[in-house]
PDB file of C-alpha atoms in Angstrom:
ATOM      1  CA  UNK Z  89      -4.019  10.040   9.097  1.00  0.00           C
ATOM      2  CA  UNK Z  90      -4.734   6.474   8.897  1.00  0.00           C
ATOM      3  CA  UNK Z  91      -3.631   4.035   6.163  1.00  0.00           C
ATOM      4  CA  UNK Z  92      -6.503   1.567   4.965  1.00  0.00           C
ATOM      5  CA  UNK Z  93      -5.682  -1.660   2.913  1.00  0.00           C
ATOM      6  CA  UNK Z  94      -8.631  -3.796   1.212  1.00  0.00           C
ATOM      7  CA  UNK Z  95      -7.551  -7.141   0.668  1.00  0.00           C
ATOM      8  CA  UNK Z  96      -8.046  -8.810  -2.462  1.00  0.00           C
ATOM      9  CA  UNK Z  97      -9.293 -12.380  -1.876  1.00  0.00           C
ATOM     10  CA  UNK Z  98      -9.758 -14.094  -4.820  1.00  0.00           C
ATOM     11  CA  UNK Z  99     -10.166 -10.495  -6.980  1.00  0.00           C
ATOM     12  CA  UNK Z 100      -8.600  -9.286 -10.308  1.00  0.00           C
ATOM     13  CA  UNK Z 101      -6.117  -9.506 -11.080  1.00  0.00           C
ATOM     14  CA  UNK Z 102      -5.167 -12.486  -9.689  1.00  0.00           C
ATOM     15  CA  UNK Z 103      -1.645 -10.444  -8.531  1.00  0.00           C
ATOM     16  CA  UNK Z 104      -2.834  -7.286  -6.776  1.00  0.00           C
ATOM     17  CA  UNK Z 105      -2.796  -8.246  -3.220  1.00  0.00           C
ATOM     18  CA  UNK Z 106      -4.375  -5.237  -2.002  1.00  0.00           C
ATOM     19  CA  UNK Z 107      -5.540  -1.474  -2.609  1.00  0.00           C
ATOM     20  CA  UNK Z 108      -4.057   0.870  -0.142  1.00  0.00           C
ATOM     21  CA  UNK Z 109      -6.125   4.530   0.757  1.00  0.00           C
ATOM     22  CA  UNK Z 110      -4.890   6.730   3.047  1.00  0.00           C
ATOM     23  CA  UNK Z 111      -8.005   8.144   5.483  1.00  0.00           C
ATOM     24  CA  UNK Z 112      -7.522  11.913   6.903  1.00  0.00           C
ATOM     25  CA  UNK Z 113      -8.717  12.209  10.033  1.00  0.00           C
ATOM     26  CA  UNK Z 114      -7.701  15.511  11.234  1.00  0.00           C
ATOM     27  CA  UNK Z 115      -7.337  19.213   9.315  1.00  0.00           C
ATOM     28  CA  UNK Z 116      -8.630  20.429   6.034  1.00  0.00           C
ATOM     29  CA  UNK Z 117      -8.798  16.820   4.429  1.00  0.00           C
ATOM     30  CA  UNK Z 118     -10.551  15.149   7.455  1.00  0.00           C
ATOM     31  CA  UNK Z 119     -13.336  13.243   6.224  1.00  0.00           C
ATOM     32  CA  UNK Z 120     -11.698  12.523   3.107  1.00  0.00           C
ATOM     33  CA  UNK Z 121      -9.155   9.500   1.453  1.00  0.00           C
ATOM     34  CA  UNK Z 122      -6.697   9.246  -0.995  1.00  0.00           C
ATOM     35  CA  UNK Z 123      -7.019   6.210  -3.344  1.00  0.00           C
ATOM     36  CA  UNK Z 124      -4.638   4.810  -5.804  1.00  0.00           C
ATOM     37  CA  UNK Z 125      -1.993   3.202  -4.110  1.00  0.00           C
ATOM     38  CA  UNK Z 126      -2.068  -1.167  -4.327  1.00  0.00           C
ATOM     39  CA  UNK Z 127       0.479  -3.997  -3.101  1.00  0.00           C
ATOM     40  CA  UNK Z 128       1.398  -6.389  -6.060  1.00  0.00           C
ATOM     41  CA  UNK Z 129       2.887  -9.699  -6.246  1.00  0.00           C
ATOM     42  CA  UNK Z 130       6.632  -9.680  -7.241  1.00  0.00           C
ATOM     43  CA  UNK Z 131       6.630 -10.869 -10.877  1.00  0.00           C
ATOM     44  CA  UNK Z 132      10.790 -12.230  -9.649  1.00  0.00           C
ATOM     45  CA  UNK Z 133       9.095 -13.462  -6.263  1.00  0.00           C
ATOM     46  CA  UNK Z 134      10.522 -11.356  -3.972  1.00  0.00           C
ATOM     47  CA  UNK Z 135       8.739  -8.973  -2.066  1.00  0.00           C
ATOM     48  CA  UNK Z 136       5.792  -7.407  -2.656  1.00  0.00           C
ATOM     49  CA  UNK Z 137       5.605  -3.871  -5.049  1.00  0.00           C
ATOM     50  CA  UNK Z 138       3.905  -1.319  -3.735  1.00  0.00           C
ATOM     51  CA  UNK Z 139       2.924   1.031  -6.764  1.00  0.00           C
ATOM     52  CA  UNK Z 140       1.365   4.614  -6.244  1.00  0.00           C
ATOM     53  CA  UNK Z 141      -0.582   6.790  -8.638  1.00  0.00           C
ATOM     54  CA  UNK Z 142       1.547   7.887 -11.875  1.00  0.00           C
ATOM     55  CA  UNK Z 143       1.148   9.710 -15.065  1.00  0.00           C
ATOM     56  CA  UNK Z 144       2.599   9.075 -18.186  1.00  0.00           C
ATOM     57  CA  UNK Z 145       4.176  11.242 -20.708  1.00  0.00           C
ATOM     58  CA  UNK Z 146       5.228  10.762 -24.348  1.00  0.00           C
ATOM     59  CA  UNK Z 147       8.708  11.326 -25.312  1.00  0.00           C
ATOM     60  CA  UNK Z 148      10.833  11.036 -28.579  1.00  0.00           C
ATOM     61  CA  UNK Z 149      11.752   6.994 -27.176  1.00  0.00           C
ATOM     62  CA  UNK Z 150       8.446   5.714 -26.019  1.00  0.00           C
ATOM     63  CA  UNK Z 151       6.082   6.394 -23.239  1.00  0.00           C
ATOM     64  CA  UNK Z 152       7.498   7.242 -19.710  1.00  0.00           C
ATOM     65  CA  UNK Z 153       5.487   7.169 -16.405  1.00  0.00           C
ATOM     66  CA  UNK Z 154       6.360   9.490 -13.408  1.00  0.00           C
ATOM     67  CA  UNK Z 155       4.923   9.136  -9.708  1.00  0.00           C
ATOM     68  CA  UNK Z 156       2.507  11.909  -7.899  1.00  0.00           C
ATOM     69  CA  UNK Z 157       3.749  10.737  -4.765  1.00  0.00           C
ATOM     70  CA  UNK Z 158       6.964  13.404  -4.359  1.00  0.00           C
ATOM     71  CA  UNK Z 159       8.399  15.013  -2.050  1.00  0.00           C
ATOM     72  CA  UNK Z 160       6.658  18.168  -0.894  1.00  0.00           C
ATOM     73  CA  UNK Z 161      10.026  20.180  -0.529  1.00  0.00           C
ATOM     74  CA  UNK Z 162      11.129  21.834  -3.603  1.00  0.00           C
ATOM     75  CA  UNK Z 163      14.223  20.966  -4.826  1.00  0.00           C
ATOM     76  CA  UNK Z 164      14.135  22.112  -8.449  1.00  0.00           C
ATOM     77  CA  UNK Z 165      12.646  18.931  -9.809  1.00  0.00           C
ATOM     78  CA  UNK Z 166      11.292  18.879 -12.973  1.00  0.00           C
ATOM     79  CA  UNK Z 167       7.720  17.357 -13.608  1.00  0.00           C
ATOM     80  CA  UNK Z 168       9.195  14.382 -14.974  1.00  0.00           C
ATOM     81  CA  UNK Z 169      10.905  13.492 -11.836  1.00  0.00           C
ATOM     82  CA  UNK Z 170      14.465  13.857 -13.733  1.00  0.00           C
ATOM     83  CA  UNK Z 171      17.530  15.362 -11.166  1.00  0.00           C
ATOM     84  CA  UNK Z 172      15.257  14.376  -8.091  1.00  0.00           C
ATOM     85  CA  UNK Z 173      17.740  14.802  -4.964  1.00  0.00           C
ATOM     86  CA  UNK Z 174      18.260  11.666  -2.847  1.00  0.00           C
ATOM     87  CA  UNK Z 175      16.388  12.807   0.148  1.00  0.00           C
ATOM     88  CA  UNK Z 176      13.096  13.317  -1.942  1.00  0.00           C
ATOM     89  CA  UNK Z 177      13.825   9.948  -3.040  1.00  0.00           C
ATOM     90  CA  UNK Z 178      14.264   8.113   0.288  1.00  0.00           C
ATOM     91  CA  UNK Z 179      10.882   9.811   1.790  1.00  0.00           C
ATOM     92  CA  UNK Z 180       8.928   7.727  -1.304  1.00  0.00           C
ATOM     93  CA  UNK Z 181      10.916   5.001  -0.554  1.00  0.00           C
ATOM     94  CA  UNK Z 182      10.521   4.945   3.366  1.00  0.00           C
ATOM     95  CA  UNK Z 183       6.475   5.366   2.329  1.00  0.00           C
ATOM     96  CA  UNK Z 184       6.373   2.644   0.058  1.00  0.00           C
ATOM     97  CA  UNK Z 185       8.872   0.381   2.816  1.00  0.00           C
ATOM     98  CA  UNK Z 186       6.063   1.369   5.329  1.00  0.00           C
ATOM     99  CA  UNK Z 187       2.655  -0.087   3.441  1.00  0.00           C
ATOM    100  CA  UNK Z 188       4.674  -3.193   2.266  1.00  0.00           C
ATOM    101  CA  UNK Z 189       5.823  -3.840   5.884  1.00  0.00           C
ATOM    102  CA  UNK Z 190       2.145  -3.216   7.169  1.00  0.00           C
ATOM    103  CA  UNK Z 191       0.901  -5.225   4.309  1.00  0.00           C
ATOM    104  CA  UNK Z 192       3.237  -8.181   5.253  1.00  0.00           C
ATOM    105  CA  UNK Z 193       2.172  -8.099   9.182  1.00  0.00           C
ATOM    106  CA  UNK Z 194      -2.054  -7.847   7.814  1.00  0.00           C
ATOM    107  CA  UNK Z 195      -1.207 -10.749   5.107  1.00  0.00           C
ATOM    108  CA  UNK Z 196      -0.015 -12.659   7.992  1.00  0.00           C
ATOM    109  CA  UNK Z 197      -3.122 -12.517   9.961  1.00  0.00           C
ATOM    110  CA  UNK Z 198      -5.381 -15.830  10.236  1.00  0.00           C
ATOM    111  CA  UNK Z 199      -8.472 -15.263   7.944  1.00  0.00           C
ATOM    112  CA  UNK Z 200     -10.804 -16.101  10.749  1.00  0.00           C
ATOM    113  CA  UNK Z 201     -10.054 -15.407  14.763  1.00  0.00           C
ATOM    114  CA  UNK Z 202      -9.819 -18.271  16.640  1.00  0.00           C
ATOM    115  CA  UNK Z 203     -13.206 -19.121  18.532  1.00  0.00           C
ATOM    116  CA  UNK Z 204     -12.704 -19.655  22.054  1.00  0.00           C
ATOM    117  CA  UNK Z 205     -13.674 -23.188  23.498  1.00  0.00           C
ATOM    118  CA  UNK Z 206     -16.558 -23.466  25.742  1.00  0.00           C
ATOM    119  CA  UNK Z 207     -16.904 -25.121  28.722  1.00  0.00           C
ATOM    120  CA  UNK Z 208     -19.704 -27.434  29.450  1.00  0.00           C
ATOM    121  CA  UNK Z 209     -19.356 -29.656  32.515  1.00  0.00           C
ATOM    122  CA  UNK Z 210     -15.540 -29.986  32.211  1.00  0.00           C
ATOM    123  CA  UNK Z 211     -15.277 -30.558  28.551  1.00  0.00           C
ATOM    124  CA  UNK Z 212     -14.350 -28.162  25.762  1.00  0.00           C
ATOM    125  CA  UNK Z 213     -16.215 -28.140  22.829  1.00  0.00           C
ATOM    126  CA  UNK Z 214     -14.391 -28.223  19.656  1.00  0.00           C
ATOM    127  CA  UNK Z 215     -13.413 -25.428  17.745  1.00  0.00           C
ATOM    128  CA  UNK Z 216     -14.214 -24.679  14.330  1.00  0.00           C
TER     129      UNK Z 216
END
């Protein structure tokens, strides 16, 4: 399994930084990917969100969203995500720690590698 992240440069919205698909590479999925996760910019500035694919669901107080990504362990959790134990919780939350912390080392990345210098009777040339 290999995760994939597609910068967006300049895209809308101006604050997704970045889709995120995870590529199968081995076993019954290989050959396939699983969209829908994205890296946002922190509306309080702190670090980035990392949101995964979610369904809502109407209730008596409004409209409530639950998250596909769960653990695959069942602990009695109801669709809705209510009484999830705190292990289930800490595997989404190690994911979602993982893509930000990749995305932060990939947004940190010159655009552009550096082109070497070449040498021509002693001198460099400049670089671009």
């Amino acid at each position: 399994m290999r995760v994939h992240y597609v910068l967006n440069h300049g895209g809308t919205p101006a604050s997704k930084l970045a889709d995120v698909e995870i590529h199968f590479e081995e076993g019954l999925l290989a050959g396939l990917k699983l969209v829908g996760c994205s890296v946002w910019r922190s509306k309080k500035g702190d670090a980035p969100t990392v949101l995964v694919p979610s369904r809502s669901y109407a209730t008596a107080g409004g409209v409530r969203y639950y998250e596909l990504l769960r653990s695959s362990v069942d602990g009695g959790a109801s669709a809705a995500g209510n009484g999830e134990d705190p292990a289930a919780k800490l595997a989404v939350r190690r994911f979602k720690d993982y893509v930000r912390d990749e995305y932060r080392k990939i947004a940190a990345l010159p655009d552009e590698p550096p082109v070497p210098a070449e040498r021509s009777g002693g001198k460099k040339a400049a670089a671009r």
